[in-house]
Every structure is written in structure tokens, then in C-alpha cells.
Amino acid sequence: MTESDTETEELSVDRFYDALEDHGRPVITATALARRLDVSQERAMQALDALEERGDVERASVAEDPTVFYASDWARMVERERVVFFPERREIVVDQPEQFTRAQLAQFARLKDTTRTGGYLYEVRREDVWQAPYDTHEELVATMQSVLPVWPSTFEEWVVEQYKRAHRFELRTHEDGYVVLVAANESLLGNVAEQRLPEGALRAVISDTEAWVAEDRVAEVKRVLYEAGYPVEDGRDLETGEALDVQLHLRLRDYQQEWVDRFDEKGAGVLVGPPGSGKTVAAMGCIEAVGGETLVLVPSRELATQWREELLTHTNLVDSQVGEYHGGKKQIRPVTIATYQTAGMDRHRQLFDDREWGLVVYDEVHHVPAPIHRRSVDLQSKHRLGLTASPVRGDDREEEIFTLVGPPIGTDWDALFDAGFVQDPEVEVRYVPWGSDEAQERHAKRDGHDKRQAAAANPAKIAETEHVLEREHPDKKALVFVEYLDHGQELAEALDAPFISGEMAHSERDRLFREFRNGDRRVLVVSRVADEGIDLPDAEVAVVASGLGGSRRQGTQRAGRTMRPEGSAHVVVLATRGTTEEDFAQNQTRHLASKGISVRDGDAKAFETTDGLVAATDDTDADDEDADGDEAPDDAAE
């Protein structure tokens, strides 16, 4: 800060705190403050007088020393936000971050770790710069500078270089209709594209910077160049397919309309927004904008049925125009909703390849990098739209989503929370003691999967779940998530609630979900079948009783079942103390914390003990293992 700066603005209490930290002592004189701020002593004294008048600082006079000043509210100074940037490692440490800071960091950095005291560790990777939702590197740099306390020129050079790397190759449509790869210069085409791409991907070089791309190798070209460090922009004239007049009967919210406009401009993209923000409605707006026949890919047949009902309810499409294609139905219509599993099978694939789709929608798009699902993104000539609450994957291949489908759209969760469009849930991790000595001993004797299962099925979790649902939220609609069939059945019996798993008939699942939506049922115990996409509005409470070996994405989805515009929302994650579940719980909630959602932790509340063990609960037959005790199957599989 220079003298001229301080003459035009008052000294803020945060600047005073910064000066105290730099000074290294809890008190400071006007002379020392003047040196820290690079101002005159008179100006420093005036600033301190103003802070004292506002009640932010106090002064003390010592007989043999000059007057010193100190913070009035030490708690505020300790708890305030601190951002420390390590440019060499490209890591950012944030203490007590405000929502604005988390929202800005989410645009260009990945949350790497969190602590239980409110600390966050972010890292800026090249992929984060490539995928940052900015049209110019100047906009990206401005956002970074608004958060980072220091800005070394070497870091800015790296950011600008990485941003430019993401704009050095582009796919275009030649005037004669074929696909052309355009490089920023001759060297990139010859030394990168021609050298790295497999034989046959480029049919011919047509100029110093252009090459003809084999139409059926476009996805491969994107993958290879991405892995080489050069993401490819897709500027082709995408097909619109057979014309289809789709009219949306809903008025889009402003942010949804912005999502649609950005998609319409680019022709491809991934909507990244919290559950309950209306991504499906926005997707229907994109279908209307394209105006062509559409293929919607989903992970489960329940979600296919839900999509069909939403389209028939909220658009002018009629029954004969909307079909489902999966293990239960085989209908190809102008708008077809198919499961990833079925669409990836060879015997069905030609049906989808042959039709002139104008748009392909990938719901729960994080499935795309999986081997059987990624085959669907070879439909590169179409408009492509992905939907997800969380693009993160356990195998760190989430970058393929944006490479193969399109750039991220709509990543600012905080704006939706602040505007009241989506309920910001409170997420709480509770550490549960062992339900009995026997249960703890069994856990100690087991290894690997069996050890995780023993921790997941800790009988004390039943008491804590009952406490949450009956004592804390007795009148609220709740979902209880489990990973193992035995555990789900035990909880369902204790709660007198149905247990929905992949083994249940689809018709029975539909009936129970419908009863929950209509308010005829208050509690459901569910396996992975409810993780993705299933619309369960008004679920005000979610208890994650087991399944903590899952991914950050799974944690987002389960918390997301409570994210709705109305009412309070509470997510309780149960972890058996002293087991790997503690680390898994932190991993699952990390992505939520990075999006500005409140996450806290503490002890289970159903019981207080002196020795870390709760009174014995029903633990019969815990050692008996049969087929039902195996890990619950992936309910999305067909």
C-alpha cells in the first residue's frame, strides 16, 4: 500500500490484522504500522484512531514505552480467512475460507485435501486451467488475482501458456463437408499431430496447418492430443438430425437460460450444477434449441422412465414421440432414452448409429470414461450435452468427460445457494463407537474387504440412525443409504421401513419411490440404486450409514438427494471411529466442501460412554456370511 492509496481509503480491520501478523507480535505501535503500510506515521495514527472509534482496535499506554494498539476481537482475528499461495508447487492453503473464495477457487483449482479445523488445500493443475470456464486468459487471470495474495510473474506465464495450449488445435467443418484439424502453426501440425496420432486418423494433409480427419476417428484424435497436452476445441458444424419441433412449457430461471445460451453457442458442453438446480429442465431447453431428434443416455431404467415422464409433462411432445430402450423396453422414437449399458452393446449399437440424431444427452456423464460407456461418445458429429452434479471420478479420468463431450458449463454452486434456488445442505460427519466388544474384535481379525464390511455394519450405527430419524428429525422425510445387503436389511427391520436394492423388481422400486414422493412413506433404506438421478423431492434428511468406501462423486450424489429449493436439509455421514471409514468420510465430503457447502464433524449423539463402547445391540448372526452379505451389486447395471 502506498501513501496515495491510504489517503483515498480507510484502513480496514483486515489490513490491520495483516500488519499484526507481519509484525509477529500481538500489539503494534503507530510507527511500526507506518513501516508495514509504507505510509507516514501521521497517516498511520489517523487510521488507528478511526479503527479505535469503530471499536475494531484498542490502545494501551505503557509508562516507559509508546502507545501500542491491539485487536478488540481476538476471536475474529483467529477465525478470519487466510489464503497462502505456494506458486512453485501451485498449491493454495486456505484457512476458514469464505463462500466467495471457495466459489472462485472452484473455477480454476482442485480441492486436494481438507482438515477438521477448517483448512483447505487446493492445487492448480494444467487440466484445471484448460477447463476453466473463461473466454480469454485475461478473464481467468483476473479471477485468480482476486483470490491469490501474491502473483508471481512466473506463475502468470505458466497459466497463460496452459490456457493457450487449450486453444492451439481446433476441429472445423470444411466447405466440402469433411472434418479438418487446424493447428495454430506448421510445427504443431507436423511435430505434434502427425507424430502422435495413430495411422489412419488423419487421411491427408491439405495445407501447412490443416489436415483431413477420418470422420470415424474424431474421438480418438481428441483423446490422443489431450494426452499429449493439447486439448482440441470443437468448432465443427454439428448435425441437427431430423427436425423435431420441441416446445418447453416451463419458463427457465435466469441461470438455466444462461446454461442453454452457452450450450447453444458452443454446440457441446457439460452442465455442472448441484442436484435440484434443474439440469434436466435446462437439458430440455437445449433439446428445444437444437430442434432435432434426440438420444438421451442414462445409467438406469428408473431414470429412463423418469426422463420420459418429465418430457411428456413439460414439453409439447406426445407419447408416440418419446421411447425407452433398455432391458425392459425396446422403442426407437424421435426422442429415445436408453441406458448406457444397452447402448454400448454390439447387437444394439447399430440402431443408435444409423439414426440421424441431432443431440445426444449424457445424463450422469461421469459414467462416460468407463470402457463400455465411452463407446457412446464416438457419436462425435452430434451436438453433445452432459449433465452431472460432480464430474470427479475415483480413477482421476474426469478430464475425459470434457474432452469427449464438451467444456464445463454452470460451475458456480454458491450463486445458486445464495439466490435461494437450491437448498444448501448441512453435512455432518459423526464418528460412531463400536456397538460391542465382539463387533470390534471381529473387525480386528479381518482384512481387506471383510474388514471394511465389518466397520460398515457396526451395530451401533442402528442406534445412531434411529436417534437421527426419531429424536432429531421425527417428522421429516429421510433416506438411509447403505452399501451391503445384510446391513440394509438390518436397518430396514429396525426402522420398520422398506429396503430398496438392485435385487428388488423394478415395478416394486417404482411403487416405493412414488409413495415416497407422494408423502405416503417417510423413510426409505436404499442401496446404490438411489445414488444417481432418481428424483426424490422433499428428502429433507439423508443418513449415509455405510458405503464410505465410495467416491467423492458418490458423496455428492447422496448429499444431493436433499438439495431442493424449499426447507432445511441435513446430511449425516456415519463412520466407525478408529477405522478407515474416518478417512473415507473426509474424502466423500471434500468435493462438497469445495463447493461452499458447510461440512462439520463430531461424535455420535445417540449415546455417551466412558470406555468408547456402546451397550450391546442386536448383533446376532454377525459372523454368519452368505451370498446376501456380499457387497451390493451396482444397481445401475442391467
XYZ file of C-alpha atoms in Angstrom:
638
model
C 0.000 0.000 0.000
C 1.374 3.464 -0.906
C 0.732 6.821 0.742
C -1.664 7.823 -2.046
C -3.628 4.605 -1.608
C -4.251 5.183 2.077
C -5.255 8.781 1.523
C -8.208 7.600 -0.562
C -9.389 4.635 1.516
C -9.750 3.904 5.194
C -7.593 1.265 6.847
C -9.695 -1.888 7.054
C -9.542 -4.143 10.086
C -8.276 -6.958 7.817
C -5.318 -4.817 6.764
C -4.633 -4.151 10.435
C -4.721 -7.910 11.124
C -2.312 -8.497 8.230
C 0.050 -5.896 9.645
C -0.074 -7.555 13.060
C 0.777 -10.922 11.502
C 3.662 -9.427 9.531
C 4.860 -7.680 12.699
C 4.922 -11.021 14.529
C 3.555 -9.612 17.796
C 0.019 -9.200 19.220
C 0.458 -5.416 19.577
C 1.844 -2.736 17.280
C 2.817 0.917 17.531
C 1.846 3.625 15.066
C 5.475 3.826 13.951
C 5.663 0.087 13.226
C 2.301 0.178 11.434
C 3.528 3.062 9.284
C 6.532 0.977 8.205
C 4.339 -2.049 7.436
C 1.932 0.007 5.330
C 4.568 2.290 3.801
C 2.812 5.464 4.983
C 3.681 8.356 7.214
C 3.366 7.987 10.970
C 0.725 10.718 10.968
C -1.383 8.799 8.445
C -0.954 5.556 10.409
C -2.078 7.310 13.582
C -5.165 8.695 11.830
C -6.046 5.221 10.586
C -5.651 3.739 14.075
C -7.839 6.463 15.555
C -10.548 5.598 13.023
C -10.314 1.892 13.828
C -10.497 2.624 17.555
C -13.569 4.799 17.039
C -15.266 1.904 15.221
C -14.342 -0.450 18.063
C -12.046 -2.650 15.973
C -8.844 -1.879 17.938
C -7.932 -0.769 21.430
C -4.902 1.078 22.772
C -2.755 0.729 25.854
C -0.182 3.172 27.191
C 2.873 1.852 28.999
C 4.927 4.213 31.189
C 8.276 3.701 29.506
C 7.033 2.641 26.067
C 4.981 4.311 23.356
C 1.286 3.604 22.941
C 0.509 0.206 21.428
C -2.600 -0.983 19.623
C -4.178 -4.440 19.569
C -7.253 -6.150 18.094
C -10.504 -5.796 20.051
C -11.878 -9.110 18.807
C -9.128 -11.717 19.010
C -11.537 -14.500 18.054
C -12.369 -12.755 14.812
C -8.702 -12.338 14.028
C -8.006 -16.023 14.660
C -11.049 -17.269 12.734
C -10.762 -14.990 9.726
C -9.943 -16.230 6.258
C -6.289 -16.701 5.362
C -5.013 -17.593 1.902
C -1.414 -18.754 1.439
C -0.153 -19.474 -2.077
C 2.876 -21.615 -2.922
C 3.459 -20.777 -6.606
C 6.348 -23.228 -7.111
C 4.094 -26.153 -6.142
C 0.986 -24.391 -7.485
C -0.782 -25.154 -4.194
C -3.112 -22.919 -2.215
C -3.719 -23.310 1.525
C -6.890 -21.618 2.759
C -7.945 -21.281 6.394
C -11.609 -20.548 7.176
C -12.448 -19.670 3.537
C -15.480 -17.538 2.808
C -18.046 -18.736 0.265
C -16.815 -16.204 -2.314
C -13.286 -17.574 -2.057
C -14.417 -21.192 -2.414
C -16.582 -20.290 -5.400
C -13.699 -18.523 -7.137
C -11.211 -21.305 -6.409
C -13.635 -23.869 -7.831
C -13.277 -22.156 -11.214
C -9.572 -22.928 -11.627
C -8.321 -25.247 -8.856
C -8.993 -28.715 -7.488
C -9.593 -29.321 -3.800
C -6.868 -31.772 -2.810
C -7.400 -32.138 0.933
C -9.227 -30.712 3.951
C -8.629 -30.663 7.681
C -11.107 -30.893 10.524
C -10.222 -27.366 11.635
C -11.448 -25.577 8.520
C -8.303 -25.775 6.407
C -8.381 -26.483 2.662
C -5.572 -27.458 0.308
C -6.107 -26.704 -3.376
C -3.861 -27.378 -6.345
C -3.873 -25.782 -9.775
C -3.250 -28.399 -12.456
C -2.882 -27.830 -16.167
C -6.250 -29.605 -16.661
C -7.899 -27.055 -14.351
C -6.593 -24.193 -16.482
C -7.628 -25.951 -19.701
C -11.178 -26.442 -18.430
C -11.628 -23.075 -16.703
C -14.881 -21.513 -17.981
C -13.403 -18.300 -19.405
C -13.350 -16.973 -22.950
C -9.975 -15.226 -22.548
C -6.911 -15.780 -20.416
C -7.265 -12.205 -19.133
C -10.612 -13.167 -17.510
C -9.061 -16.244 -15.935
C -6.093 -14.268 -14.612
C -8.418 -11.624 -13.130
C -10.338 -14.304 -11.195
C -7.122 -15.840 -9.900
C -5.775 -12.454 -8.818
C -8.993 -11.745 -6.897
C -8.215 -14.695 -4.601
C -4.463 -15.260 -4.506
C -2.476 -12.957 -2.163
C 0.678 -12.999 -4.310
C 1.014 -13.125 -8.073
C 4.493 -14.092 -9.311
C 5.165 -13.387 -12.967
C 6.395 -16.960 -13.454
C 3.033 -18.342 -12.349
C 1.137 -15.991 -14.653
C 3.359 -17.083 -17.534
C 2.552 -20.729 -16.782
C -1.211 -20.011 -16.589
C -1.196 -18.120 -19.880
C 0.864 -20.847 -21.566
C -1.517 -23.578 -20.384
C -4.554 -21.555 -21.462
C -3.048 -21.088 -24.905
C -2.294 -24.825 -25.141
C -6.027 -25.422 -24.906
C -6.555 -23.224 -27.967
C -3.886 -24.462 -30.390
C -5.864 -27.176 -32.150
C -9.401 -26.874 -33.475
C -11.746 -29.132 -35.410
C -13.677 -27.390 -38.181
C -16.026 -28.372 -40.961
C -14.580 -27.841 -44.449
C -16.798 -26.177 -47.036
C -16.980 -29.568 -48.769
C -18.364 -31.179 -45.631
C -15.438 -33.166 -44.230
C -13.708 -32.617 -40.870
C -10.457 -30.652 -40.696
C -7.937 -30.428 -37.848
C -6.483 -26.915 -37.764
C -3.212 -26.245 -35.907
C -2.008 -22.858 -34.706
C 1.214 -23.268 -36.706
C 3.041 -25.629 -39.062
C 5.242 -27.070 -36.311
C 2.257 -28.161 -34.220
C 0.692 -29.981 -37.138
C 3.885 -31.754 -38.167
C 5.655 -32.363 -34.855
C 2.644 -32.994 -32.635
C -0.427 -34.073 -34.613
C 1.262 -36.136 -37.351
C 3.774 -37.641 -34.942
C 1.350 -38.521 -32.128
C -1.833 -39.551 -33.918
C -2.152 -43.213 -34.962
C -2.047 -44.206 -38.609
C -5.288 -43.520 -40.452
C -6.608 -40.876 -38.040
C -5.515 -38.171 -40.496
C -6.480 -39.003 -44.056
C -4.369 -36.299 -45.715
C -2.514 -33.040 -45.053
C -4.241 -30.293 -47.018
C -2.097 -27.271 -46.010
C 0.768 -26.294 -43.702
C -1.660 -26.080 -40.767
C -4.616 -28.263 -41.811
C -5.271 -31.981 -42.112
C -8.293 -34.016 -43.161
C -9.604 -36.123 -40.258
C -11.240 -39.516 -40.734
C -14.811 -38.948 -39.585
C -14.961 -42.132 -37.502
C -11.697 -41.250 -35.700
C -12.650 -37.833 -34.277
C -12.981 -39.047 -30.677
C -9.603 -40.784 -30.973
C -7.971 -37.603 -32.280
C -9.318 -35.712 -29.261
C -8.119 -38.305 -26.764
C -4.595 -38.590 -28.170
C -3.967 -34.846 -28.463
C -5.366 -34.286 -24.981
C -2.946 -36.841 -23.563
C -0.164 -35.061 -25.460
C -1.058 -31.858 -23.627
C -3.125 -30.158 -26.330
C -6.913 -30.165 -25.765
C -8.804 -29.801 -29.026
C -11.507 -27.167 -29.486
C -14.519 -28.407 -31.386
C -15.770 -25.809 -33.837
C -17.444 -28.135 -36.360
C -20.880 -27.607 -37.814
C -22.650 -30.321 -35.860
C -25.572 -32.266 -37.287
C -29.087 -31.362 -36.191
C -30.664 -34.624 -37.352
C -34.253 -34.960 -38.466
C -36.182 -31.826 -37.498
C -38.237 -32.072 -34.318
C -40.445 -29.259 -33.053
C -39.947 -29.259 -29.286
C -41.509 -26.530 -27.164
C -40.769 -26.253 -23.457
C -43.789 -25.407 -21.315
C -41.695 -24.089 -18.411
C -40.056 -20.696 -18.003
C -36.348 -21.199 -17.392
C -34.677 -19.487 -14.465
C -32.087 -16.905 -15.449
C -29.126 -19.186 -14.741
C -30.769 -22.079 -16.621
C -31.306 -19.826 -19.621
C -27.649 -18.818 -19.404
C -26.692 -22.514 -19.441
C -28.838 -23.076 -22.553
C -27.418 -20.000 -24.288
C -23.831 -21.091 -23.612
C -24.585 -24.580 -24.901
C -26.313 -23.189 -27.992
C -23.272 -21.034 -28.709
C -20.742 -23.874 -28.407
C -22.854 -26.823 -29.603
C -21.493 -29.053 -26.834
C -20.847 -28.870 -23.111
C -21.371 -30.324 -19.644
C -23.810 -28.764 -17.177
C -22.176 -28.983 -13.732
C -24.602 -27.979 -11.007
C -25.916 -29.242 -7.669
C -28.809 -31.703 -7.549
C -32.064 -29.799 -7.542
C -30.742 -26.953 -9.702
C -32.830 -28.090 -12.664
C -30.235 -29.567 -15.010
C -32.884 -31.824 -16.571
C -35.121 -28.822 -17.253
C -32.167 -26.943 -18.753
C -31.414 -30.020 -20.884
C -34.972 -29.899 -22.244
C -34.263 -26.262 -23.110
C -31.202 -27.457 -25.051
C -33.338 -30.049 -26.878
C -35.675 -27.217 -27.854
C -32.716 -25.089 -29.013
C -31.271 -27.851 -31.234
C -34.666 -28.769 -32.682
C -33.618 -32.219 -33.803
C -34.198 -35.838 -32.850
C -32.502 -36.627 -29.577
C -30.872 -39.617 -27.862
C -30.739 -39.438 -24.045
C -28.340 -41.859 -22.319
C -28.890 -42.681 -18.632
C -27.363 -45.170 -16.145
C -30.585 -46.969 -15.123
C -34.038 -47.825 -16.426
C -35.670 -45.962 -13.487
C -34.006 -42.808 -14.698
C -35.122 -43.561 -18.266
C -38.751 -43.746 -17.128
C -38.339 -40.556 -15.122
C -36.924 -38.713 -18.150
C -39.845 -39.862 -20.292
C -42.375 -38.616 -17.747
C -40.611 -35.251 -17.471
C -40.549 -34.779 -21.254
C -44.233 -35.624 -21.619
C -45.143 -33.322 -18.720
C -43.055 -30.270 -19.566
C -42.909 -30.207 -23.387
C -45.326 -30.481 -26.302
C -44.019 -33.977 -27.124
C -46.644 -36.725 -27.141
C -46.474 -40.378 -26.127
C -45.681 -41.652 -29.630
C -42.621 -39.359 -29.890
C -40.791 -40.470 -26.730
C -39.450 -44.003 -26.315
C -37.337 -46.035 -23.890
C -34.676 -48.534 -24.928
C -33.265 -50.830 -22.239
C -33.695 -54.295 -20.758
C -37.412 -53.773 -20.247
C -38.437 -51.877 -23.406
C -37.150 -51.544 -26.971
C -38.615 -48.367 -28.506
C -36.744 -46.181 -31.026
C -38.564 -42.868 -31.426
C -37.709 -39.219 -32.242
C -36.647 -38.805 -28.608
C -35.225 -42.073 -27.269
C -33.989 -42.626 -23.716
C -31.565 -45.562 -23.485
C -29.287 -46.925 -20.788
C -25.519 -46.703 -21.272
C -25.283 -50.450 -20.801
C -27.715 -51.295 -23.584
C -26.470 -48.627 -25.994
C -22.909 -49.941 -25.625
C -23.790 -53.500 -26.642
C -22.828 -54.501 -30.192
C -26.217 -56.005 -31.009
C -27.990 -52.721 -30.239
C -25.347 -50.216 -31.262
C -26.212 -50.053 -34.963
C -29.748 -48.925 -34.143
C -28.320 -45.832 -32.483
C -25.535 -45.218 -35.001
C -27.827 -45.318 -38.016
C -30.330 -42.721 -36.820
C -29.599 -39.079 -37.582
C -29.661 -37.762 -34.023
C -29.302 -34.020 -33.662
C -28.388 -34.159 -29.968
C -27.001 -36.776 -27.590
C -27.602 -36.093 -23.878
C -25.352 -37.894 -21.396
C -27.092 -37.867 -18.012
C -24.780 -38.634 -15.065
C -21.992 -38.000 -17.571
C -19.253 -39.149 -15.179
C -20.043 -42.671 -16.479
C -18.595 -41.812 -19.891
C -14.932 -42.714 -19.234
C -15.904 -46.257 -18.225
C -14.906 -48.628 -21.087
C -18.383 -49.818 -22.091
C -19.909 -46.356 -21.768
C -17.247 -44.341 -23.576
C -18.165 -46.064 -26.853
C -21.250 -43.846 -26.949
C -19.155 -40.695 -27.298
C -17.912 -41.838 -30.685
C -21.098 -40.130 -31.909
C -18.952 -37.010 -32.241
C -20.778 -35.457 -35.161
C -23.786 -34.663 -32.979
C -24.484 -31.890 -30.513
C -23.404 -33.314 -27.134
C -24.689 -32.352 -23.699
C -23.522 -33.840 -20.389
C -25.267 -33.481 -17.027
C -23.650 -34.066 -13.655
C -23.524 -32.766 -10.105
C -19.950 -33.948 -9.763
C -17.606 -34.788 -12.645
C -14.987 -36.234 -10.297
C -14.154 -39.919 -10.639
C -12.184 -42.273 -8.446
C -9.826 -43.115 -11.321
C -8.929 -39.434 -11.959
C -10.134 -39.674 -15.559
C -12.705 -36.903 -15.258
C -10.802 -34.833 -17.825
C -12.017 -37.255 -20.497
C -15.562 -36.079 -19.836
C -14.776 -32.567 -21.007
C -12.533 -33.830 -23.811
C -15.110 -36.150 -25.350
C -18.379 -34.376 -24.530
C -17.666 -30.670 -24.147
C -16.449 -27.879 -21.846
C -17.979 -27.337 -18.358
C -20.963 -25.006 -18.116
C -22.527 -23.689 -14.913
C -19.981 -24.471 -12.219
C -20.795 -21.756 -9.649
C -22.817 -23.568 -6.981
C -22.618 -20.694 -4.484
C -24.590 -18.363 -6.746
C -27.469 -20.866 -6.760
C -27.353 -21.283 -2.982
C -27.239 -17.520 -2.367
C -30.146 -16.897 -4.751
C -32.253 -19.472 -2.909
C -32.772 -21.695 -5.964
C -31.153 -24.662 -4.243
C -31.109 -25.519 -0.567
C -27.566 -25.533 0.813
C -27.483 -28.708 2.938
C -25.685 -29.020 6.219
C -23.351 -32.017 6.094
C -22.219 -33.604 9.342
C -19.771 -36.489 9.792
C -20.447 -38.406 13.020
C -17.931 -40.847 14.459
C -19.672 -43.866 15.946
C -18.102 -46.069 18.656
C -18.272 -49.852 18.427
C -21.603 -51.412 19.344
C -19.972 -54.262 21.258
C -16.622 -55.787 22.166
C -17.424 -58.718 19.883
C -18.015 -56.461 16.860
C -14.744 -54.644 17.443
C -12.846 -57.913 17.830
C -14.289 -59.278 14.569
C -13.141 -56.126 12.781
C -9.634 -56.504 14.220
C -9.348 -60.102 12.960
C -10.399 -59.379 9.374
C -8.564 -57.973 6.370
C -9.365 -56.043 3.196
C -12.968 -56.130 2.029
C -14.138 -58.143 5.065
C -12.609 -55.566 7.393
C -14.403 -52.703 5.590
C -17.672 -54.611 5.700
C -17.315 -55.203 9.453
C -16.822 -51.456 10.019
C -19.744 -50.619 7.734
C -22.098 -52.945 9.615
C -21.123 -51.728 13.100
C -24.369 -52.361 15.071
C -24.048 -49.023 16.862
C -24.981 -47.327 13.586
C -28.537 -48.611 14.003
C -28.893 -46.731 17.297
C -27.427 -43.555 15.794
C -29.676 -43.764 12.726
C -32.738 -44.197 14.951
C -31.594 -41.196 17.004
C -31.297 -39.020 13.885
C -34.674 -40.029 12.456
C -36.768 -40.327 15.630
C -35.217 -37.845 18.071
C -33.723 -35.126 15.849
C -35.974 -35.215 12.757
C -39.127 -37.148 13.707
C -41.385 -35.592 11.077
C -39.017 -35.231 8.127
C -38.752 -37.412 5.034
C -35.493 -39.314 5.096
C -33.272 -41.597 3.022
C -30.858 -44.041 4.640
C -28.031 -45.156 2.314
C -26.218 -48.476 2.697
C -23.647 -50.455 0.747
C -24.245 -54.037 1.883
C -27.419 -56.074 1.614
C -27.289 -57.549 5.109
C -26.743 -54.135 6.631
C -29.633 -52.664 4.644
C -31.983 -55.417 5.757
C -30.979 -54.969 9.410
C -31.565 -51.226 9.267
C -34.867 -51.648 7.423
C -36.148 -54.017 10.106
C -35.045 -51.722 12.929
C -36.645 -48.669 11.279
C -39.724 -50.541 10.023
C -39.005 -49.195 6.537
C -38.631 -50.887 3.134
C -35.154 -51.684 1.787
C -34.699 -50.902 -1.916
C -31.798 -52.644 -3.639
C -30.846 -53.922 -7.081
C -32.441 -57.261 -6.232
C -35.904 -55.707 -5.977
C -38.168 -55.837 -9.041
C -38.279 -52.570 -10.976
C -42.057 -52.326 -10.595
C -41.744 -52.584 -6.798
C -38.980 -49.954 -6.753
C -41.142 -47.601 -8.800
C -44.066 -48.079 -6.420
C -41.998 -47.320 -3.303
C -40.291 -44.297 -4.869
C -43.693 -42.992 -5.931
C -45.089 -43.440 -2.414
C -42.093 -41.540 -1.015
C -42.614 -38.676 -3.475
C -46.312 -38.507 -2.648
C -45.657 -38.393 1.088
C -47.158 -41.827 1.812
C -43.785 -43.044 3.124
C -41.423 -41.083 5.351
C -38.312 -43.304 5.353
C -36.612 -45.447 2.723
C -33.474 -47.543 3.173
C -31.698 -47.620 -0.188
C -28.586 -49.083 -1.798
C -26.722 -47.560 -4.745
C -29.913 -47.580 -6.777
C -30.812 -44.134 -5.371
C -27.365 -42.602 -5.841
C -27.919 -41.225 -9.302
C -30.569 -39.152 -10.886
C -33.679 -40.623 -9.274
C -35.924 -37.686 -8.458
C -36.819 -37.888 -4.774
C -38.010 -34.369 -3.951
C -38.520 -33.248 -0.352
C -35.962 -35.677 1.055
C -35.010 -33.427 3.945
C -32.634 -35.811 5.714
C -30.060 -38.285 4.399
C -28.168 -40.724 6.599
C -25.165 -42.387 4.963
C -24.974 -45.451 7.206
C -22.465 -47.385 5.087
C -20.751 -47.136 1.736
C -17.905 -44.878 2.778
C -15.524 -46.755 0.502
C -17.254 -44.973 -2.361
C -16.028 -41.969 -4.290
C -16.271 -38.216 -3.790
C -18.876 -38.290 -6.537
C -20.995 -40.760 -4.551
C -20.815 -38.455 -1.537
C -22.023 -35.575 -3.680
C -24.898 -37.596 -5.101
C -26.095 -38.804 -1.718
C -25.926 -35.349 -0.183
C -27.617 -34.128 -3.342
C -30.753 -36.124 -2.641
C -31.572 -33.386 -0.076
C -30.714 -30.405 -2.292
C -34.059 -28.836 -3.137
C -35.352 -25.254 -3.217
C -37.502 -25.486 -0.081
C -36.869 -26.315 3.570
C -33.816 -27.223 5.586
C -31.608 -30.115 4.584
C -29.380 -32.263 6.782
C -26.928 -34.994 5.754
C -25.414 -37.232 8.429
C -22.467 -39.434 7.438
C -21.756 -42.237 9.939
C -18.173 -43.511 10.278
C -16.963 -46.114 12.744
C -14.297 -44.500 14.882
C -10.772 -45.868 14.579
C -11.345 -47.415 11.136
C -10.634 -46.429 7.547
C -14.195 -45.075 7.408
C -12.909 -41.888 9.056
C -10.656 -41.167 6.061
C -13.335 -42.248 3.586
C -15.826 -39.849 5.192
C -13.413 -36.952 4.749
C -12.808 -37.988 1.120
C -16.511 -38.192 0.319
C -17.318 -34.766 1.755
C -14.278 -32.984 0.310
C -15.910 -32.129 -3.013
C -18.971 -30.738 -1.204
C -16.760 -28.536 0.933
C -15.018 -27.217 -2.178
C -18.398 -26.086 -3.485
C -19.111 -23.987 -0.406
C -21.306 -26.485 1.448
C -20.977 -26.493 5.226
C -19.253 -29.675 6.442
C -18.538 -30.354 10.125
C -17.764 -33.399 12.232
C -18.212 -34.678 15.773
C -19.124 -37.647 17.944
C -22.297 -39.715 17.553
C -25.142 -38.392 19.704
C -27.227 -41.444 20.494
C -25.161 -42.478 23.491
C -22.456 -41.348 25.867
C -19.932 -43.831 27.199
C -16.822 -43.852 29.323
C -14.950 -46.615 27.578
C -15.714 -45.940 23.892
C -18.188 -48.839 23.607
C -21.960 -48.594 23.486
C -24.301 -51.002 25.158
C -24.631 -54.222 23.204
C -27.197 -54.056 20.432
C -28.704 -56.854 18.422
C -25.607 -58.470 16.936
C -26.850 -61.962 16.277
C -25.525 -63.974 13.390
C -22.961 -61.277 12.612
C -20.380 -63.967 11.896
C -22.621 -65.886 9.515
C -21.763 -64.891 5.984
C -23.674 -65.916 2.916
C -24.362 -64.528 -0.520
C -26.516 -61.747 0.917
C -23.525 -60.433 2.861
C -21.555 -59.689 -0.262
C -21.154 -56.160 -1.441
C -24.309 -54.794 -3.016
C -24.164 -55.021 -6.802
C -24.027 -51.958 -8.986
C -27.751 -51.352 -9.280
C -27.313 -49.353 -12.448
C -26.100 -52.445 -14.304
C -28.608 -54.384 -16.387
